[in-house]
Amino acid sequence: MFGALGRFTSRRPWFVIAAWVVLAVFVVALAPALETTQEESEFLPDHYESVQAVQLLEDKFPEANTTSAAQIVFQREDGGQLTEADQAEITRISEELGPKLGDETFVQQVVTVGPDGQPTISEDGLVQNAFIALADGSTGFDTQAMDDAKAMRDDLADLTEGTDLTALSTGSVPQGLDSQESGERALAIVGIATIVLIVGLLAIIFRSVIICLMPVVVVTLVSMVATGLIGWANEAFDLKADSSIETILVVVLYGIGTDYILFFLFRYRERLRQGADTKAAVVHALERAGEAIASAGGAVIVAFLALLLSSLGIFQAIGPALAIAVAVTLLAALTLVPAIVTVLGRALFWPSKKWRQEPTGARFAKIGDSMGRRPGAFAAASGLLMAGLAVFALGFSPSFDFNSSLPDDVESTEATEISNKHFAAGASELVPVVVSSEDGTLEQADLESFGAALSEARGVSQVYPAQPSADGSTALFMMELDTSPTSDQALEDVKGPIRDAAHAAAPEGAEAFVSGTPGIFADLQEAMVRDYKVVFPVAGGLILIILMLLLRSLVAPWYLMAAVGLGFAATLGATVIVFQHIGGESGLIFMLPIYIYLFVTALGTDYNILMIARLREEAREGKEPRGAAAEAVKHAGPTIAAAGVILAGTFASLMLSGNSLMMSMGFALSFGILIAAFVMSMFFTPALTALIGHAAWWPGHADEKAPKDDDQPERESIQV
């Protein structure tokens, strides 16, 4: 199959290249833009309590100020107490802001008093808050809302000009705007760093100008096609992607794309050194490396597609998006790259002449020989290293606040810090509790009893009087917590005593729903626990099946997957050490374990496939298990090392984004790739295979030399 594909691309390279260019132009011209969202509640299914509360609020209280879309923090420029004249200016600014922005914005009204009718001034008189409710029909997280938030900040600057006041905005919409702008900066930084890193590393490995530029050209074309296809998929299936997906896509496309190009080029260069011409070398390289590349890509794709089983919309969108990106990259590696190489011929390596010389590989040969003599020691050392790090994974503390990852220098972060310094922790956002009766009107006495019971729950500072709906079937309570609504304590309080009290105190025939930020976080936590139990086993099971089909063995795939699982735990443990124990972070973003699992499992399996395939080939040459493992490390080691360094480097570029989510993810994924390449695939897997011996290949006995057919040449196996 791969030989036939190689013959086709080498005979018609210009046709293949033209087809890719036409496809890219078609997709760019017609595909919708890739839309993202920052609203956590949009990631949850409808059956969760916080989402049901939001739906009731939209239905029964369309005009109510239940969610602060934006919060404006006023203070004097000199830091002094607000005077009566200052308060009058704040009232004027608040009254003029909405009309100044116009009717078609997210701003419904600007409120400078709390539910009790008192001005929202801090006890020390230094700061006053104003809250903005969403306009009817606005989500607060669409493109228009982001534009409105930017216009609001400009108008606030105009309205405060000539006064002694400063006004800073925060809340969900301004934070979404800052997240969007921060993401755009991060995308530019990560993109530049990734390209510079890849070009630099390829220059060291190949010393060729053209090879350095090849990933840039190929991935640029691939990204156009992949992004358009993802946009179509999101539109067709109403998928909502997190705003970080664009940055992650850049890293995935460049990292994996460069890896697959490397797998092909190493085999192509090797064949040229043996005297083959360009077309024959292309066919040979694709025939030998094609199965390994396809199997590796297939493992990554099925791992990402397993996210479709997630209950969270963010993963349901990210999974297919990354799967589409990898699928397009895989197709390009098997068609576009061979076509470009065919056209360029030996000029591909210009200006280097060293490509003609066979490297001695002395360093990897020495490592391989040492491991072949003492596989038990290598297996124990590498296994204990990963196990030691894995212990710390038990200390992982999830964080569910996307906005906590914002840089410290953005306006919304500064405004939030000022507000938290001068107001009670729970005053920054009131938590809505909705009581709804299916049978009819709620009685006032029942509502008073409910409010009193709710106020007694642990974690509740105060509960404001009920606001009944127009039809009397539903009531809204606004609740202030003892702690910040985004804190871990608020999440635990809402998940436990507050919801327990609300459910127990609901009038007969009525239900109570607790929402707000801590309610959403509590439901996200519940959904994540469910996803861990479903997504992880399914992704692992699908990769296990791929390994069984590729290796024709029922033994080797099990310890390969066990090794990958150990690599996952070691990676999570190392991240906990660096960010929670050393960095002092209270928690890491809740999505991190799934990202680590998918990338380390899928990409770690890539390197395992390459190493075990070479080991199998050496065994088929008649070598004993230990000798085969030594030769596999000698020959496959340089390829895996180069690919691992490049892919780890691309993921590490995420740490330059200035966003704590991206920094932790960049560290985790780069460390996981290094563990997968240099500990798991280089030492642990071949050492275990050497120890287990021929039994590793049961029942297919794929390590045995196949008998020669007199009529046909022996079929060559995968070689890396």
XYZ file of C-alpha atoms in Angstrom:
720
model
C 0.000 0.000 0.000
C 2.647 2.527 1.067
C 4.936 1.435 -1.738
C 2.140 2.102 -4.249
C 1.528 5.500 -2.664
C 5.236 6.266 -2.895
C 5.316 5.331 -6.583
C 2.313 7.551 -7.313
C 3.683 10.637 -5.508
C 7.175 10.227 -7.005
C 5.790 9.903 -10.544
C 3.301 12.788 -10.294
C 4.794 15.145 -7.705
C 3.558 18.349 -9.335
C 0.024 16.988 -9.480
C 0.110 16.206 -5.733
C 1.526 19.631 -4.856
C -1.052 21.407 -7.050
C -3.873 19.405 -5.482
C -2.818 20.549 -2.015
C -2.588 24.190 -3.090
C -6.037 24.085 -4.718
C -7.497 22.413 -1.615
C -6.009 25.093 0.637
C -7.382 27.927 -1.531
C -10.819 26.283 -1.634
C -10.976 25.795 2.131
C -9.713 29.293 2.964
C -12.242 30.871 0.592
C -15.301 28.968 1.796
C -14.731 27.727 5.361
C -16.188 29.655 8.335
C -13.946 31.325 10.889
C -12.933 29.300 13.926
C -15.143 30.571 16.779
C -14.153 30.162 20.430
C -15.779 30.872 23.787
C -14.593 31.736 27.313
C -17.853 30.943 29.132
C -17.478 27.893 31.346
C -21.243 27.181 31.477
C -21.302 26.699 27.703
C -19.093 23.631 28.170
C -21.644 21.821 30.386
C -24.604 19.661 29.276
C -28.131 20.803 30.108
C -28.724 18.300 32.918
C -26.282 19.965 35.306
C -27.802 22.118 38.048
C -25.965 25.335 37.195
C -27.127 25.161 33.572
C -30.724 24.472 34.604
C -30.576 27.551 36.837
C -29.285 29.693 33.972
C -32.111 28.464 31.743
C -34.705 29.326 34.401
C -33.193 32.772 34.852
C -33.356 33.447 31.124
C -36.974 32.282 31.000
C -38.391 33.766 34.185
C -36.139 36.792 34.851
C -35.055 38.127 31.445
C -34.571 41.661 32.820
C -32.986 40.747 36.144
C -29.431 41.769 37.018
C -28.399 38.248 38.040
C -25.000 38.032 36.398
C -22.431 40.766 36.323
C -21.259 40.921 32.729
C -18.862 43.653 33.763
C -17.758 45.348 36.941
C -16.382 48.878 36.977
C -14.052 49.783 39.827
C -13.951 53.528 40.610
C -11.343 55.200 42.806
C -9.705 58.598 43.123
C -6.471 59.201 41.221
C -4.800 60.364 44.446
C -5.972 57.241 46.333
C -8.076 59.276 48.793
C -11.617 58.745 50.026
C -14.466 59.288 47.603
C -16.248 62.584 48.238
C -19.926 63.326 47.652
C -18.904 65.093 44.442
C -17.010 61.967 43.363
C -20.059 59.803 44.065
C -22.198 62.180 42.021
C -19.712 61.865 39.137
C -19.852 58.068 39.413
C -23.652 58.218 39.204
C -23.421 60.491 36.165
C -20.889 58.244 34.433
C -22.992 55.172 35.139
C -26.130 56.819 33.768
C -24.387 58.068 30.617
C -22.376 54.935 29.818
C -25.223 52.814 28.453
C -26.729 55.462 26.130
C -23.225 56.456 25.004
C -22.515 52.891 23.894
C -25.867 52.584 22.126
C -28.765 50.137 22.181
C -27.034 47.263 20.356
C -24.438 46.438 23.028
C -24.175 43.893 25.824
C -24.871 46.673 28.383
C -28.391 46.548 29.801
C -27.913 48.875 32.759
C -25.183 50.115 35.084
C -26.041 49.546 38.749
C -24.297 51.391 41.600
C -26.415 49.991 44.458
C -26.635 46.474 45.863
C -29.755 44.298 46.233
C -30.397 46.066 49.566
C -30.522 49.464 47.846
C -27.303 50.738 49.448
C -24.463 52.292 47.374
C -21.712 49.812 46.527
C -18.954 51.714 48.344
C -16.251 49.971 50.347
C -16.244 50.402 54.142
C -13.069 52.476 53.958
C -14.728 54.773 51.401
C -11.878 54.414 48.908
C -13.543 52.403 46.152
C -16.993 52.119 44.593
C -18.136 49.315 42.329
C -20.660 49.533 39.517
C -22.123 46.393 37.975
C -23.357 45.899 34.414
C -25.991 43.342 33.552
C -26.211 41.663 30.156
C -28.654 43.043 27.635
C -31.486 40.739 26.621
C -30.303 38.329 23.905
C -26.591 38.891 24.499
C -24.402 35.973 25.554
C -21.582 38.210 26.705
C -19.066 35.897 25.055
C -19.582 36.538 21.365
C -17.469 38.702 19.066
C -19.846 41.660 19.425
C -19.572 41.610 23.221
C -15.773 41.702 22.976
C -15.999 44.744 20.678
C -18.469 46.372 23.077
C -16.127 45.817 26.026
C -13.327 47.541 24.133
C -15.645 50.455 23.292
C -16.797 50.612 26.915
C -13.225 51.067 28.122
C -12.695 53.869 25.599
C -15.934 55.574 26.705
C -15.009 55.224 30.379
C -11.740 56.998 29.643
C -13.695 59.825 27.959
C -16.301 60.056 30.740
C -13.709 60.223 33.526
C -11.611 62.821 31.733
C -11.597 66.066 33.700
C -12.588 64.319 36.940
C -10.461 63.087 39.825
C -11.542 59.491 39.150
C -10.096 56.433 37.473
C -12.279 53.584 36.234
C -11.084 50.048 35.535
C -13.309 47.245 34.253
C -13.394 43.561 35.073
C -16.044 40.835 35.132
C -16.796 38.107 32.636
C -16.889 40.230 29.453
C -13.785 42.392 30.099
C -11.941 39.270 31.281
C -13.020 37.573 28.076
C -11.647 40.527 26.112
C -8.338 40.411 28.002
C -8.193 36.647 27.505
C -8.788 37.086 23.787
C -6.111 39.769 23.427
C -3.719 37.802 25.615
C -4.390 34.727 23.491
C -3.628 36.650 20.299
C -0.319 37.842 21.755
C 0.443 34.330 22.982
C -0.354 32.914 19.545
C 2.103 35.307 17.904
C 4.838 34.642 20.484
C 4.363 30.879 20.420
C 4.199 30.803 16.616
C 7.440 32.752 16.215
C 9.231 30.778 18.947
C 8.071 27.470 17.493
C 9.288 28.304 13.984
C 12.635 29.643 15.223
C 13.149 26.544 17.377
C 12.283 24.086 14.616
C 14.429 25.879 12.041
C 17.349 26.013 14.477
C 17.163 22.344 15.461
C 16.769 21.165 11.868
C 19.771 23.296 10.909
C 21.835 21.491 13.535
C 20.611 18.049 12.455
C 20.689 18.395 8.635
C 22.659 21.624 7.959
C 20.282 22.296 5.064
C 18.512 25.564 4.324
C 15.690 23.874 2.399
C 14.988 21.242 5.074
C 14.836 24.024 7.655
C 12.139 25.773 5.637
C 10.182 22.651 4.645
C 8.146 22.322 7.897
C 7.240 26.006 7.722
C 5.907 25.695 4.164
C 4.176 22.345 4.696
C 2.600 23.214 8.047
C 1.412 26.603 6.782
C -0.457 24.851 3.978
C -1.716 22.130 6.319
C -2.909 24.656 8.916
C -5.017 26.467 6.299
C -6.791 23.243 5.406
C -7.070 21.971 8.995
C -8.400 25.245 10.443
C -11.062 25.481 7.739
C -12.162 21.877 8.237
C -12.340 22.441 11.998
C -14.491 25.527 11.430
C -16.879 23.489 9.292
C -17.008 20.704 11.898
C -17.726 23.143 14.745
C -20.469 24.813 12.719
C -22.047 21.537 11.611
C -22.120 19.976 15.083
C -22.449 23.189 17.166
C -19.165 22.562 18.962
C -17.767 25.256 21.277
C -13.993 25.435 21.470
C -11.999 27.053 24.260
C -10.011 30.145 23.277
C -6.714 28.279 23.815
C -7.379 25.907 20.880
C -5.737 28.162 18.257
C -2.457 28.319 20.180
C -2.507 24.575 20.828
C -3.181 23.914 17.147
C -0.074 25.848 16.115
C 2.099 23.775 18.425
C 0.470 20.460 17.466
C 0.722 21.108 13.733
C 4.350 22.234 13.816
C 5.444 19.672 16.389
C 3.790 16.569 14.991
C 4.262 17.719 11.401
C 8.002 18.126 11.906
C 8.197 14.732 13.622
C 6.544 12.953 10.700
C 8.746 14.809 8.216
C 11.783 13.654 10.203
C 10.645 10.019 10.178
C 10.421 10.164 6.386
C 13.630 12.143 5.786
C 15.831 9.867 7.890
C 14.765 6.874 5.780
C 15.048 8.861 2.529
C 18.577 10.010 3.369
C 19.562 6.493 4.391
C 18.452 5.080 1.023
C 20.283 7.788 -0.910
C 23.470 6.861 0.946
C 23.002 3.323 -0.340
C 23.135 4.589 -3.937
C 19.455 4.838 -4.905
C 18.194 7.661 -7.116
C 15.663 10.224 -5.857
C 12.453 8.497 -6.962
C 13.557 5.075 -5.772
C 14.623 6.542 -2.428
C 11.227 8.247 -2.016
C 9.375 4.987 -2.746
C 11.633 3.040 -0.380
C 11.333 5.623 2.424
C 7.543 5.719 2.238
C 7.302 1.934 1.993
C 9.461 1.457 5.099
C 8.346 4.396 7.253
C 4.761 4.703 5.994
C 3.278 2.023 8.248
C 4.989 3.429 11.319
C 3.887 7.000 10.505
C 0.313 5.909 9.762
C 0.096 3.793 12.923
C 1.557 6.581 15.029
C -0.845 9.118 13.513
C -3.748 6.726 13.957
C -2.953 6.364 17.660
C -2.983 10.144 18.090
C -6.226 10.548 16.133
C -8.193 7.893 18.030
C -6.940 9.286 21.334
C -8.256 12.727 20.439
C -11.536 11.348 19.077
C -12.117 9.629 22.417
C -12.846 13.121 23.733
C -16.181 12.950 21.911
C -17.276 10.792 24.849
C -16.610 13.666 27.239
C -19.596 15.334 28.878
C -17.936 18.745 28.484
C -18.416 20.790 25.339
C -14.837 22.093 25.511
C -13.402 18.595 25.069
C -16.061 17.558 22.576
C -14.817 20.440 20.401
C -11.085 20.189 21.104
C -10.980 16.425 20.473
C -12.281 16.515 16.886
C -10.317 19.719 16.202
C -7.010 18.120 17.138
C -7.961 14.860 15.400
C -8.693 16.762 12.176
C -5.400 18.652 12.478
C -3.404 15.439 12.970
C -5.278 13.651 10.162
C -4.481 16.439 7.699
C -0.862 16.477 8.900
C -0.638 12.708 8.482
C -2.048 12.894 4.944
C 0.459 15.631 4.081
C 3.345 13.573 5.493
C 2.378 10.634 3.266
C 1.704 12.631 0.073
C 2.809 16.278 0.046
C 6.205 15.743 1.712
C 7.273 12.892 -0.639
C 6.126 14.992 -3.620
C 8.177 18.018 -2.515
C 11.198 15.812 -1.837
C 10.867 14.269 -5.305
C 10.822 17.688 -6.964
C 13.820 18.931 -4.991
C 15.884 15.760 -5.356
C 19.353 15.899 -3.827
C 19.142 19.685 -3.757
C 17.027 19.140 -0.642
C 20.218 18.888 1.426
C 21.891 22.039 0.018
C 24.410 23.348 0.965
C 25.444 20.414 3.179
C 27.672 17.650 1.794
C 27.767 15.622 4.993
C 24.469 13.904 4.240
C 26.403 11.512 2.013
C 28.421 10.231 4.996
C 27.037 7.437 7.154
C 27.159 8.518 10.834
C 28.965 6.220 13.233
C 26.271 6.507 15.934
C 28.906 5.702 18.553
C 27.043 7.301 21.444
C 23.812 5.432 20.854
C 25.739 2.258 20.042
C 27.455 2.482 23.414
C 24.141 3.024 25.205
C 22.557 0.148 23.285
C 25.384 -2.243 24.069
C 25.247 -1.342 27.755
C 21.491 -1.884 27.872
C 21.796 -5.178 25.982
C 24.180 -6.451 28.652
C 22.108 -5.235 31.633
C 18.470 -4.794 30.553
C 17.223 -5.422 34.082
C 19.205 -2.504 35.470
C 18.005 -0.162 32.718
C 14.371 -1.242 33.143
C 14.557 -0.819 36.927
C 16.285 2.576 36.815
C 13.963 4.089 34.212
C 10.881 2.544 35.834
C 11.801 3.774 39.308
C 12.458 7.287 37.974
C 8.979 7.465 36.460
C 7.368 5.809 39.495
C 9.060 8.277 41.873
C 7.673 11.235 39.957
C 4.279 9.553 39.584
C 3.762 9.561 43.367
C 3.436 13.350 43.316
C 0.550 13.108 40.830
C -1.645 12.189 43.820
C -1.242 15.785 45.016
C -2.808 17.292 41.895
C -5.296 20.029 42.852
C -7.658 21.091 40.022
C -8.564 24.713 39.393
C -11.699 25.570 37.433
C -11.207 29.301 36.988
C -10.183 30.063 33.404
C -9.656 33.722 34.227
C -7.057 32.934 36.884
C -4.694 32.248 34.002
C -4.809 35.869 32.827
C -1.522 37.810 32.973
C -1.047 40.164 35.944
C -0.642 43.261 33.779
C -4.085 43.280 32.089
C -6.805 45.700 33.201
C -9.311 43.120 34.434
C -6.725 41.516 36.734
C -5.770 44.893 38.202
C -9.427 45.837 38.717
C -10.197 42.512 40.402
C -7.250 42.897 42.783
C -8.405 46.405 43.774
C -11.979 45.246 44.356
C -10.905 42.221 46.404
C -8.668 44.438 48.555
C -11.480 46.812 49.558
C -14.592 44.621 49.586
C -15.603 41.386 51.273
C -14.383 38.341 49.362
C -17.862 37.272 48.277
C -19.082 40.734 47.298
C -17.408 40.674 43.885
C -20.098 38.365 42.536
C -23.415 37.380 44.069
C -24.492 33.778 43.536
C -28.036 33.227 42.207
C -30.276 30.548 43.720
C -33.464 29.788 41.809
C -36.520 28.119 43.350
C -39.103 26.919 40.842
C -42.465 25.189 41.282
C -44.062 23.078 38.606
C -47.459 23.146 40.342
C -48.179 26.837 40.733
C -47.458 29.946 42.799
C -44.855 29.944 45.546
C -46.068 31.176 48.936
C -44.291 34.114 50.586
C -43.983 32.248 53.882
C -42.274 29.339 52.133
C -39.846 31.700 50.440
C -38.974 33.393 53.741
C -38.416 30.001 55.341
C -36.222 28.951 52.420
C -34.127 32.133 52.613
C -33.633 31.690 56.364
C -32.498 28.066 55.924
C -30.142 29.023 53.111
C -28.538 31.792 55.176
C -27.644 29.223 57.868
C -25.610 27.076 55.458
C -21.835 27.023 55.883
C -20.091 29.437 53.540
C -23.052 31.858 53.176
C -22.495 35.446 54.337
C -25.991 36.757 53.610
C -29.056 36.062 51.491
C -31.040 38.939 49.984
C -34.866 38.844 49.892
C -36.532 36.814 47.156
C -37.477 38.331 43.802
C -40.605 36.526 42.502
C -41.134 36.027 38.785
C -44.051 37.637 36.963
C -46.125 34.450 37.088
C -45.225 33.693 40.711
C -43.960 30.180 39.919
C -40.283 30.982 40.424
C -38.236 33.007 42.898
C -34.694 34.319 42.701
C -32.423 34.668 45.739
C -29.090 36.477 45.492
C -26.537 35.054 47.903
C -23.221 36.478 49.093
C -20.544 33.970 50.109
C -17.903 34.184 52.823
C -15.133 33.543 50.294
C -14.318 34.609 46.741
C -16.697 32.924 44.266
C -13.718 31.658 42.249
C -11.938 30.103 45.229
C -11.617 26.396 45.969
C -13.432 26.947 49.274
C -16.444 28.499 47.519
C -16.580 25.495 45.185
C -16.528 23.073 48.129
C -19.161 25.076 50.027
C -21.557 25.209 47.077
C -20.992 21.571 46.153
C -21.673 20.454 49.730
C -23.512 22.373 52.443
C -25.057 25.138 50.331
C -26.645 22.885 47.733
C -27.628 20.392 50.420
C -29.374 23.150 52.386
C -31.068 24.586 49.282
C -32.378 21.202 48.142
C -33.619 20.270 51.607
C -35.334 23.619 52.237
C -37.129 23.831 48.860
C -40.909 24.140 49.369
C -42.996 21.074 48.655
C -43.462 20.616 44.907
C -40.572 22.963 44.118
C -36.897 22.512 43.217
C -33.917 24.680 44.106
C -30.962 25.302 41.767
C -27.663 26.933 42.797
C -25.664 28.460 39.950
C -23.139 31.268 39.602
C -19.411 30.791 39.192
C -18.956 28.326 42.099
C -21.992 26.328 40.943
C -20.535 26.052 37.451
C -17.151 25.042 38.878
C -18.777 22.365 41.049
C -20.552 20.909 38.029
C -17.335 21.063 35.975
C -15.600 19.071 38.702
C -18.340 16.426 38.680
C -18.187 16.233 34.888
C -14.408 15.853 34.952
C -14.559 12.948 37.402
C -17.015 11.249 35.065
C -14.797 11.950 32.047
C -11.719 10.509 33.735
C -13.607 7.236 34.138
C -14.774 7.166 30.510
C -12.289 8.984 28.248
C -9.077 7.567 29.695
C -10.024 3.864 29.377
C -11.542 4.303 25.903
C -8.514 6.191 24.536
C -6.162 3.640 26.066
C -8.221 0.730 24.748
C -8.277 2.057 21.192
C -4.512 2.622 21.172
C -4.040 -0.872 22.614
C -6.000 -2.339 19.689
C -3.872 -0.392 17.183
C -0.717 -1.756 18.806
C -2.074 -5.311 18.714
C -2.872 -5.030 15.012
C 0.479 -3.440 14.188
C 2.651 -5.795 16.246
C 0.450 -8.897 15.831
C 1.003 -9.578 19.507
C -1.165 -9.848 22.610
C 1.726 -9.389 25.045
C 3.875 -6.431 23.960
C 0.971 -3.943 23.648
C 0.069 -4.408 27.315
C 3.430 -3.476 28.743
C 3.824 -0.714 26.149
C 0.555 0.832 27.384
C 1.606 0.294 31.005
C 4.809 2.171 30.223
C 2.834 5.019 28.653
C 0.535 5.141 31.699
C 3.560 5.391 33.961
C 4.912 8.187 31.755
C 1.601 10.040 32.110
C 1.656 9.810 35.901
C 5.322 10.873 36.015
C 4.550 13.903 33.846
C 1.616 14.997 36.014
C 3.708 14.446 39.127
C 6.584 16.566 37.807
C 4.130 19.364 36.932
C 2.676 19.263 40.446
C 6.208 19.517 41.890
C 7.170 22.505 39.732
C 3.963 24.557 39.894
C 2.255 23.589 43.164
C 5.168 22.728 45.463
C 7.879 25.009 44.071
C 5.783 27.675 42.312
C 3.236 27.934 45.137
C 0.163 27.626 42.886
C -2.967 26.552 44.778
C -4.051 24.423 41.835
C -3.604 23.656 38.160
C -6.259 24.056 35.479
C -8.633 21.095 35.555
C -8.076 20.269 31.856
C -4.389 19.509 32.362
C -4.589 15.754 33.156
C -6.631 15.034 30.039
C -4.241 17.027 27.843
C -1.247 15.233 29.371
C -2.930 11.859 29.037
C -3.851 12.350 25.413
C -0.577 13.878 24.253
C 1.766 11.713 26.293
C -0.231 8.543 25.611
C -0.645 9.170 21.898
C 2.730 10.735 21.137
C 4.549 8.477 23.555
C 3.033 5.576 21.671
C 4.509 7.074 18.465
C 8.019 6.695 19.826
C 7.266 3.256 21.253
C 6.046 2.156 17.813
C 9.228 3.400 16.150
C 11.500 1.715 18.692
C 9.619 -1.589 18.870
C 9.388 -1.773 15.062
C 13.160 -1.467 14.732
C 13.662 -3.986 17.521
C 11.377 -6.414 15.681
C 13.385 -5.940 12.494
C 16.652 -6.665 14.268
C 15.138 -9.807 15.781
C 14.030 -10.932 12.311
C 17.633 -10.645 11.223
C 18.402 -13.487 13.629
C 19.565 -11.568 16.694
C 18.641 -12.685 20.189
C 16.326 -10.384 22.221
C 19.134 -8.568 24.043
C 21.195 -8.057 20.925
C 18.122 -6.902 19.004
C 17.334 -4.342 21.717
C 20.908 -3.046 21.616
C 20.801 -2.621 17.830
C 17.369 -0.971 18.006
C 18.674 1.686 20.378
C 21.738 2.220 18.179
C 19.755 2.774 14.967
C 16.373 4.133 16.137
C 17.772 6.185 19.007
C 19.017 9.151 16.919
C 15.652 9.481 15.137
C 13.635 9.353 18.343
C 16.031 11.731 20.090
C 15.806 14.303 17.277
C 12.026 14.022 17.026
C 11.620 14.171 20.810
C 13.763 17.272 21.210
C 11.927 19.100 18.427
C 8.445 18.165 19.661
C 9.313 18.911 23.303
C 10.768 22.234 22.217
C 7.615 23.215 20.341
C 5.459 22.423 23.368
C 7.895 24.297 25.627
C 7.279 27.426 23.526
C 3.854 27.628 25.200
C 5.667 28.723 28.339
C 6.484 32.025 26.634
C 2.801 32.989 26.386
C 2.643 34.709 29.795
C -0.581 32.811 30.503
C -0.379 30.488 33.539
C -2.600 27.880 31.866
C -0.347 27.789 28.814
C 2.793 27.837 30.956
C 1.741 24.791 32.978
C 0.545 23.028 29.842
C 3.756 23.858 27.970
C 5.913 22.505 30.778
C 3.801 19.380 31.241
C 3.643 18.425 27.574
C 7.315 19.151 26.853
C 8.413 17.217 29.945
C 6.066 14.370 29.008
C 7.527 14.161 25.506
C 11.066 14.085 26.889
C 10.070 11.295 29.300
C 8.397 9.420 26.438
C 11.385 9.783 24.117
C 14.422 9.535 26.398
C 13.206 7.383 29.300
C 10.292 5.283 28.125
C 11.066 4.574 24.450
C 14.872 4.725 24.673
C 15.334 2.599 27.797
C 12.216 1.225 29.499
C 10.468 -0.321 26.483
C 13.485 -1.993 24.789
C 14.845 -3.163 28.163
C 11.527 -4.817 29.067
C 11.312 -6.391 25.609
C 14.819 -7.779 26.012
C 13.928 -9.236 29.408
C 10.664 -10.816 28.239
C 12.317 -12.184 25.104
C 10.426 -14.066 22.416
C 7.326 -14.277 24.627
C 6.765 -10.551 24.015
C 5.603 -11.374 20.486
C 3.114 -14.111 21.358
C 1.049 -15.387 19.571
C 2.139 -13.804 16.270
C 5.875 -14.466 16.764
C 6.538 -11.343 14.686
C 10.170 -11.354 15.799
C 10.932 -14.564 13.938
C 12.479 -14.424 10.507
C 9.848 -15.240 7.910
C 10.711 -18.088 5.534
C 11.830 -16.847 2.123
C 9.477 -17.321 -0.762
C 11.453 -18.530 -3.772
C 9.195 -16.615 -6.130
C 9.088 -13.323 -4.249
C 11.682 -11.299 -2.346
C 11.355 -11.204 1.413
C 9.062 -8.382 2.508
C 11.059 -5.716 4.309
C 9.806 -4.594 7.663
C 9.548 -1.152 9.171
C 12.862 0.456 9.909
C 13.500 3.782 11.564
